[in-house]
Short mmCIF file of C-alpha atoms in Angstrom, two decimals:
data_model
loop_
_atom_site.label_atom_id
_atom_site.label_comp_id
_atom_site.label_asym_id
_atom_site.label_seq_id
_atom_site.Cartn_x
_atom_site.Cartn_y
_atom_site.Cartn_z
CA MET A 20 0.11 0.09 0.04
CA LYS A 21 2.76 2.41 0.80
CA ASP A 22 3.99 2.26 -2.97
CA LYS A 23 0.72 3.81 -4.16
CA HIS A 24 0.09 7.44 -3.54
CA LEU A 25 -3.60 7.76 -2.31
CA THR A 26 -5.72 10.56 -3.68
CA TYR A 27 -9.07 12.26 -2.81
CA ALA A 28 -10.30 11.63 -6.31
CA GLU A 29 -9.45 7.97 -6.33
CA SER A 30 -11.18 7.78 -2.97
CA GLY A 31 -14.42 8.86 -4.35
CA VAL A 32 -14.45 12.58 -4.25
CA ASP A 33 -13.07 14.51 -7.16
CA ILE A 34 -13.08 18.26 -6.75
CA GLU A 35 -12.81 19.12 -10.43
CA LYS A 36 -15.86 17.01 -11.23
CA GLU A 37 -17.71 18.42 -8.18
CA GLU A 38 -17.12 21.94 -9.78
CA VAL A 39 -18.63 20.87 -13.05
CA THR A 40 -21.70 19.55 -11.15
CA ILE A 41 -22.23 22.87 -9.14
CA LYS A 42 -21.96 24.79 -12.34
CA ALA A 43 -24.68 22.66 -14.00
CA LEU A 44 -26.77 22.76 -10.88
CA THR A 45 -26.65 26.44 -10.61
CA LYS A 46 -26.73 27.34 -14.37
CA GLY A 47 -30.39 28.06 -14.63
CA MET A 48 -30.76 29.75 -11.26
CA ASP A 49 -31.16 33.14 -12.77
CA TYR A 50 -34.41 34.35 -11.13
CA LYS A 51 -33.61 37.38 -8.78
CA ARG A 52 -35.83 38.95 -6.23
CA GLU A 53 -36.04 42.68 -6.19
CA GLY A 54 -36.36 45.05 -3.31
CA LEU A 55 -36.14 43.68 0.18
CA GLY A 56 -34.48 40.38 0.20
CA ALA A 57 -32.92 40.88 -3.10
CA PRO A 58 -29.61 39.02 -3.49
CA LEU A 59 -26.32 41.12 -3.03
CA THR A 60 -23.83 38.53 -4.06
CA GLY A 61 -23.81 35.80 -6.82
CA ILE A 62 -23.76 32.20 -5.94
CA GLY A 63 -20.06 31.00 -5.18
CA HIS A 64 -18.78 32.83 -2.06
CA TYR A 65 -18.77 31.38 1.28
CA ALA A 66 -22.09 32.75 2.19
CA GLY A 67 -25.09 34.26 0.21
CA LEU A 68 -26.09 38.00 1.12
CA ILE A 69 -29.44 39.61 0.74
CA ASP A 70 -30.73 43.01 0.92
CA PHE A 71 -32.35 43.73 4.38
CA GLY A 72 -32.28 47.52 4.54
CA GLU A 73 -29.14 48.89 6.21
CA TYR A 74 -28.11 45.26 6.94
CA ALA A 75 -27.35 42.19 4.71
CA LEU A 76 -28.52 38.95 5.92
CA ALA A 77 -26.18 35.91 5.27
CA LEU A 78 -27.16 32.30 4.69
CA ALA A 79 -24.95 29.24 4.53
CA THR A 80 -25.78 25.63 4.59
CA ASP A 81 -23.60 22.64 5.16
CA GLY A 82 -23.12 19.38 6.81
CA VAL A 83 -20.86 17.01 8.69
CA GLY A 84 -20.13 14.68 5.66
CA SER A 85 -18.67 11.30 6.15
CA LYS A 86 -17.00 12.14 9.39
CA VAL A 87 -20.36 10.67 10.69
CA LEU A 88 -19.09 7.20 9.73
CA ILE A 89 -16.14 7.53 12.23
CA ALA A 90 -18.48 8.59 14.87
CA ASN A 91 -20.74 5.51 14.22
CA GLU A 92 -17.35 3.25 14.48
CA MET A 93 -16.53 4.84 17.82
CA LYS A 94 -20.06 5.02 18.97
CA ARG A 95 -19.45 8.54 20.23
CA TRP A 96 -21.71 11.22 18.43
CA ASN A 97 -21.36 14.15 21.08
CA THR A 98 -19.04 16.22 18.72
CA VAL A 99 -20.37 16.08 15.19
CA GLY A 100 -23.10 18.67 16.16
CA ILE A 101 -20.25 21.04 16.71
CA ASP A 102 -18.94 20.33 13.37
CA CYS A 103 -22.18 20.94 11.92
CA ILE A 104 -22.51 24.36 13.44
CA ALA A 105 -18.92 25.20 12.74
CA MET A 106 -19.02 24.41 9.04
CA ASN A 107 -21.84 26.98 8.76
CA VAL A 108 -20.86 29.55 11.14
CA ASN A 109 -17.03 29.71 9.72
CA ASP A 110 -18.52 30.23 6.21
CA LEU A 111 -20.68 33.26 7.61
CA LEU A 112 -17.56 34.73 9.39
CA ALA A 113 -15.74 34.48 6.09
CA ILE A 114 -17.67 37.23 4.63
CA GLY A 115 -17.71 39.42 7.91
CA ALA A 116 -21.37 38.39 8.95
CA GLU A 117 -22.27 37.51 12.79
CA PRO A 118 -24.17 34.38 13.29
CA ILE A 119 -27.49 34.86 14.72
CA SER A 120 -29.52 31.61 14.31
CA PHE A 121 -29.44 28.02 13.12
CA VAL A 122 -31.79 25.29 12.06
CA ASP A 123 -30.71 21.62 11.71
CA TYR A 124 -31.68 18.66 9.58
CA LEU A 125 -31.09 15.12 10.91
CA ALA A 126 -31.86 12.17 8.45
CA LEU A 127 -32.02 8.83 10.31
CA GLU A 128 -32.27 5.10 9.49
CA LYS A 129 -33.80 4.46 12.89
CA HIS A 130 -34.66 6.25 16.15
CA ASP A 131 -32.42 5.87 19.30
CA LYS A 132 -32.73 8.17 22.24
CA ASP A 133 -29.26 7.97 23.39
CA PHE A 134 -27.92 8.77 20.15
CA ALA A 135 -30.36 11.69 19.70
CA ALA A 136 -29.12 13.34 23.03
CA GLN A 137 -25.55 13.22 22.06
CA ILE A 138 -26.29 14.91 18.77
CA GLY A 139 -28.21 17.43 20.57
CA GLU A 140 -25.38 18.00 23.08
CA GLY A 141 -22.83 18.94 20.19
CA LEU A 142 -25.53 21.24 18.53
CA ARG A 143 -25.97 22.93 22.05
CA LYS A 144 -22.40 23.37 22.51
CA GLY A 145 -21.75 24.72 18.75
CA ALA A 146 -24.53 27.21 19.23
CA GLU A 147 -23.22 28.26 22.59
CA ILE A 148 -19.60 28.94 21.17
CA SER A 149 -21.24 30.84 18.29
CA ARG A 150 -23.34 32.93 20.46
CA MET A 151 -26.54 32.09 18.40
CA SER A 152 -29.83 30.37 18.87
CA ILE A 153 -31.14 27.03 17.28
CA VAL A 154 -34.61 28.00 16.35
CA GLY A 155 -35.90 24.79 14.78
CA GLY A 156 -34.95 21.99 12.45
CA GLU A 157 -36.30 18.98 10.87
CA THR A 158 -35.87 15.17 11.60
CA ALA A 159 -36.55 12.62 8.80
CA THR A 160 -36.75 9.02 9.30
CA LEU A 161 -35.57 7.47 5.87
CA PRO A 162 -34.71 3.84 6.20
CA ASP A 163 -34.94 3.14 2.43
CA ILE A 164 -32.26 5.99 1.88
CA ILE A 165 -30.17 6.47 4.96
CA ASN A 166 -27.73 4.02 6.33
CA GLY A 167 -27.04 5.23 9.66
CA PHE A 168 -27.65 9.15 9.76
CA ASP A 169 -26.87 12.34 7.93
CA LEU A 170 -26.42 15.77 9.73
CA ALA A 171 -26.66 19.18 8.14
CA GLY A 172 -27.81 22.66 8.91
CA THR A 173 -28.47 26.24 7.75
CA CYS A 174 -27.02 29.21 9.56
CA LEU A 175 -28.48 32.94 9.34
CA GLY A 176 -26.21 35.75 10.07
CA MET A 177 -26.18 39.54 9.60
CA VAL A 178 -23.63 42.15 8.74
CA ARG A 179 -23.95 46.00 8.01
CA LYS A 180 -23.77 46.40 4.48
CA GLU A 181 -20.63 48.70 4.73
CA ASN A 182 -19.01 45.82 6.65
CA ILE A 183 -19.29 43.22 4.12
CA ILE A 184 -15.91 41.61 3.39
CA THR A 185 -15.72 39.75 -0.01
CA GLY A 186 -12.06 40.22 -0.78
CA GLU A 187 -12.34 43.22 -3.13
CA LYS A 188 -10.09 45.29 -0.95
CA VAL A 189 -7.22 42.66 -1.11
CA GLN A 190 -4.17 44.18 -2.65
CA LEU A 191 -0.55 43.31 -3.37
CA GLY A 192 1.89 43.13 -0.25
CA ASP A 193 -1.18 42.58 2.18
CA ALA A 194 -0.11 40.30 5.07
CA ILE A 195 -1.78 36.85 5.41
CA VAL A 196 -2.47 35.80 9.06
CA GLY A 197 -3.03 32.01 9.66
CA ILE A 198 -5.18 30.96 12.37
CA PRO A 199 -4.51 27.30 13.51
CA ALA A 200 -6.97 24.55 13.07
CA ASP A 201 -7.62 21.96 15.95
CA SER A 202 -7.90 18.95 13.76
CA VAL A 203 -8.86 17.68 10.41
CA HIS A 204 -12.01 19.64 11.06
CA SER A 205 -14.78 18.28 8.82
CA ASN A 206 -13.43 17.69 5.24
CA GLY A 207 -11.38 15.15 3.53
CA TYR A 208 -12.80 12.20 5.26
CA THR A 209 -13.43 10.25 2.24
CA LEU A 210 -9.73 10.06 1.87
CA VAL A 211 -9.11 9.68 5.53
CA ARG A 212 -11.32 6.69 5.57
CA ASN A 213 -9.64 5.27 2.47
CA ILE A 214 -6.15 5.71 4.29
CA MET A 215 -7.49 3.92 7.43
CA GLU A 216 -9.02 1.07 5.32
CA GLN A 217 -5.71 0.10 3.80
CA SER A 218 -3.66 0.77 6.96
CA SER A 219 -2.55 -1.82 9.47
CA TYR A 220 -4.30 0.52 12.21
CA SER A 221 -7.82 0.59 13.31
CA TYR A 222 -9.80 3.76 14.75
CA HIS A 223 -9.50 2.13 18.18
CA ASP A 224 -5.84 1.83 18.19
CA LYS A 225 -3.55 4.17 20.01
CA PHE A 226 -2.47 7.21 18.06
CA PRO A 227 1.24 6.84 17.38
CA TYR A 228 1.97 10.72 18.17
CA ASN A 229 -0.17 10.61 21.33
CA GLU A 230 -0.68 7.30 22.92
CA SER A 231 -3.09 8.82 25.58
CA THR A 232 -5.91 8.97 22.83
CA THR A 233 -7.02 6.81 19.86
CA ILE A 234 -6.82 7.38 16.20
CA GLY A 235 -10.74 7.47 16.08
CA ASP A 236 -10.75 10.13 18.89
CA GLU A 237 -8.21 12.21 17.26
CA LEU A 238 -10.19 12.35 13.93
CA LEU A 239 -13.31 13.20 15.82
CA ILE A 240 -11.96 16.41 17.35
CA PRO A 241 -14.48 19.08 16.25
CA THR A 242 -14.04 21.82 13.88
CA ARG A 243 -12.84 25.11 15.54
CA ILE A 244 -15.19 27.92 15.48
CA TYR A 245 -13.44 31.11 14.72
CA MET A 246 -15.66 33.66 16.54
CA GLU A 247 -12.57 35.77 17.28
CA VAL A 248 -12.54 36.82 13.71
CA LEU A 249 -15.47 39.23 14.65
CA ASP A 250 -13.16 41.06 17.04
CA VAL A 251 -10.46 41.45 14.51
CA ILE A 252 -12.79 42.87 11.92
CA LYS A 253 -14.00 45.51 14.57
CA GLU A 254 -10.40 46.50 15.35
CA CYS A 255 -8.43 46.04 12.05
CA ASP A 256 -8.84 46.97 8.37
CA VAL A 257 -9.74 43.41 7.08
CA HIS A 258 -9.43 43.14 3.44
CA GLY A 259 -10.06 39.57 3.04
CA LEU A 260 -11.16 36.35 4.84
CA ALA A 261 -11.17 32.60 4.12
CA HIS A 262 -12.47 29.34 5.72
CA ILE A 263 -9.99 26.49 4.62
CA THR A 264 -12.28 23.58 4.12
CA GLY A 265 -12.72 21.09 1.35
CA SER A 266 -10.14 21.62 -1.57
CA GLY A 267 -7.86 23.08 1.05
CA LEU A 268 -5.98 26.32 -0.31
CA LEU A 269 -7.58 26.04 -3.56
CA LYS A 270 -10.59 27.82 -1.78
CA LEU A 271 -8.55 30.95 -1.58
CA LYS A 272 -9.48 31.59 -5.31
CA ARG A 273 -13.01 32.57 -4.04
CA VAL A 274 -11.48 35.75 -2.20
CA THR A 275 -9.25 37.38 -4.90
CA SER A 276 -7.54 36.70 -8.24
CA LEU A 277 -4.38 37.72 -6.86
CA GLY A 278 -1.68 35.38 -5.61
CA PHE A 279 -0.78 33.86 -2.24
CA ASP A 280 2.72 33.32 -1.06
CA PHE A 281 2.72 31.15 2.19
CA TYR A 282 6.50 31.56 3.03
CA ASP A 283 5.88 30.40 6.63
CA PRO A 284 3.01 28.10 6.75
CA ILE A 285 1.56 26.86 10.15
CA GLU A 286 3.09 23.49 11.27
CA PRO A 287 0.49 20.68 10.43
CA ASN A 288 -1.12 18.77 13.17
CA ASP A 289 0.15 15.32 13.94
CA ILE A 290 -2.74 13.80 12.47
CA PHE A 291 -1.71 15.07 9.07
CA LYS A 292 1.74 13.66 9.45
CA PHE A 293 0.20 10.36 10.41
CA LEU A 294 -2.37 10.19 7.33
CA GLN A 295 0.25 11.29 4.93
CA GLU A 296 2.72 8.48 6.09
CA GLU A 297 -0.05 5.89 6.12
CA GLY A 298 -1.39 6.64 2.84
CA ASN A 299 1.60 7.74 1.01
CA VAL A 300 -0.01 10.87 0.23
CA ASP A 301 2.18 13.54 -1.51
CA ASP A 302 2.27 17.18 -0.36
CA PHE A 303 0.16 18.73 -3.18
CA GLU A 304 -2.59 16.17 -2.47
CA MET A 305 -2.49 16.80 1.19
CA TYR A 306 -2.74 20.65 0.65
CA LYS A 307 -5.33 20.28 -1.98
CA THR A 308 -7.67 18.31 0.42
CA PHE A 309 -7.12 19.26 3.99
CA ASN A 310 -6.48 22.43 5.79
CA MET A 311 -2.98 21.20 6.92
CA GLY A 312 -3.21 22.90 10.19
CA MET A 313 -4.56 26.32 9.22
CA GLY A 314 -8.32 26.54 9.47
CA PHE A 315 -8.90 30.25 8.64
CA VAL A 316 -7.24 32.98 6.96
CA VAL A 317 -7.19 37.07 7.58
CA ILE A 318 -5.82 39.26 4.91
CA LEU A 319 -4.96 42.80 5.94
CA PRO A 320 -2.22 45.45 5.69
CA GLN A 321 1.07 44.55 7.01
CA ASP A 322 1.03 47.16 9.96
CA GLN A 323 -1.92 45.40 11.47
CA ALA A 324 -0.82 41.74 10.91
CA GLU A 325 0.80 41.19 14.29
CA LYS A 326 -2.18 42.50 16.14
CA ALA A 327 -4.48 40.25 14.33
CA ALA A 328 -2.27 37.33 14.94
CA SER A 329 -2.15 38.22 18.77
CA MET A 330 -5.90 38.48 18.83
CA THR A 331 -6.44 34.97 17.19
CA GLY A 332 -3.58 32.83 18.47
CA GLY A 333 -2.26 32.79 14.75
CA LYS A 334 0.80 33.98 13.12
CA ILE A 335 1.92 35.91 9.83
CA VAL A 336 2.17 33.10 7.40
CA GLY A 337 2.67 34.98 3.90
CA ARG A 338 1.71 37.87 1.76
CA ILE A 339 -0.25 38.74 -1.38
CA THR A 340 1.44 38.43 -4.67
CA GLU A 341 0.51 38.92 -8.22
CA LYS A 342 -0.59 35.29 -9.01
CA GLY A 343 -0.64 31.70 -7.85
CA ILE A 344 -0.80 29.92 -4.63
CA LYS A 345 2.65 28.82 -3.23
CA VAL A 346 3.30 27.05 0.08
CA SER A 347 6.99 27.23 0.87
CA ASP A 348 8.66 25.48 -2.33
CA LEU A 349 5.35 23.79 -3.16
CA VAL A 350 3.55 25.49 -5.89
CA MET A 351 -0.31 24.80 -5.82
CA VAL A 352 -1.26 27.21 -8.66
CA GLU A 353 0.93 28.90 -11.14
#
């Protein structure tokens, strides 16, 4: 197995084909409401914005993905609710919006009271961290469709129109502040599971880099919720924001057509080192699939970068250049 380089696409998730599907799906979505509720952004940014007077309302929807299969294997479901909320909230933060409410969607094969209580525990904790209310949701019993369960949700946020951050202000020479990730978060788990299936390890084995925990528990560490970004926005002249999720650093193309030079990247978490070694995954594939230790990016003038880094527990990882995406000597995009 170590002779073969495992990839996300060969594991079942082809990012390029996914982009083609998204374009086909959204091609005919050309109707636009006018007046109150009219869209302020096109489809494709981290969150959608609609006109609400002096404010814009922000909407994002996402789920936990195949990470739930590891929760099933470990029979521990009290963290995936945090993931569900985090994936939505972080997308709102990436456009400058404050989360205010959330609705969840839980699809089940069958009902189990103890399982449901653990899902609710995670959702409650995620909402508390995000300082927002869960105002409703939907539970669907779908034994003919669902094997186990699926958890997703939709988040509503708000931002004053003059404070919307889409990346338009990003300019050459701006500093890039990277904020650490707590874990793999909630992306790339199809590749994670492929690596584990072909590994000699099981999810219940001790994690080689920290034998006080198991590999499964390490992989279930929930997604960090980056609420401190709102404080940075209030105190600094933020030009751009990015939530590093599926497709890794390639997501930065959403923010600006300028380039990114990560000359001093954050050291990847030990779990990434383990996965890369076990799956014989090359560096390009790792940075194309995972957050690699950096879950959020703030772009702002050089003279404010140290302040932003101090406020978030991050560090200056690079600068804005004319084109491309580069991590140390690894060229992601020319």
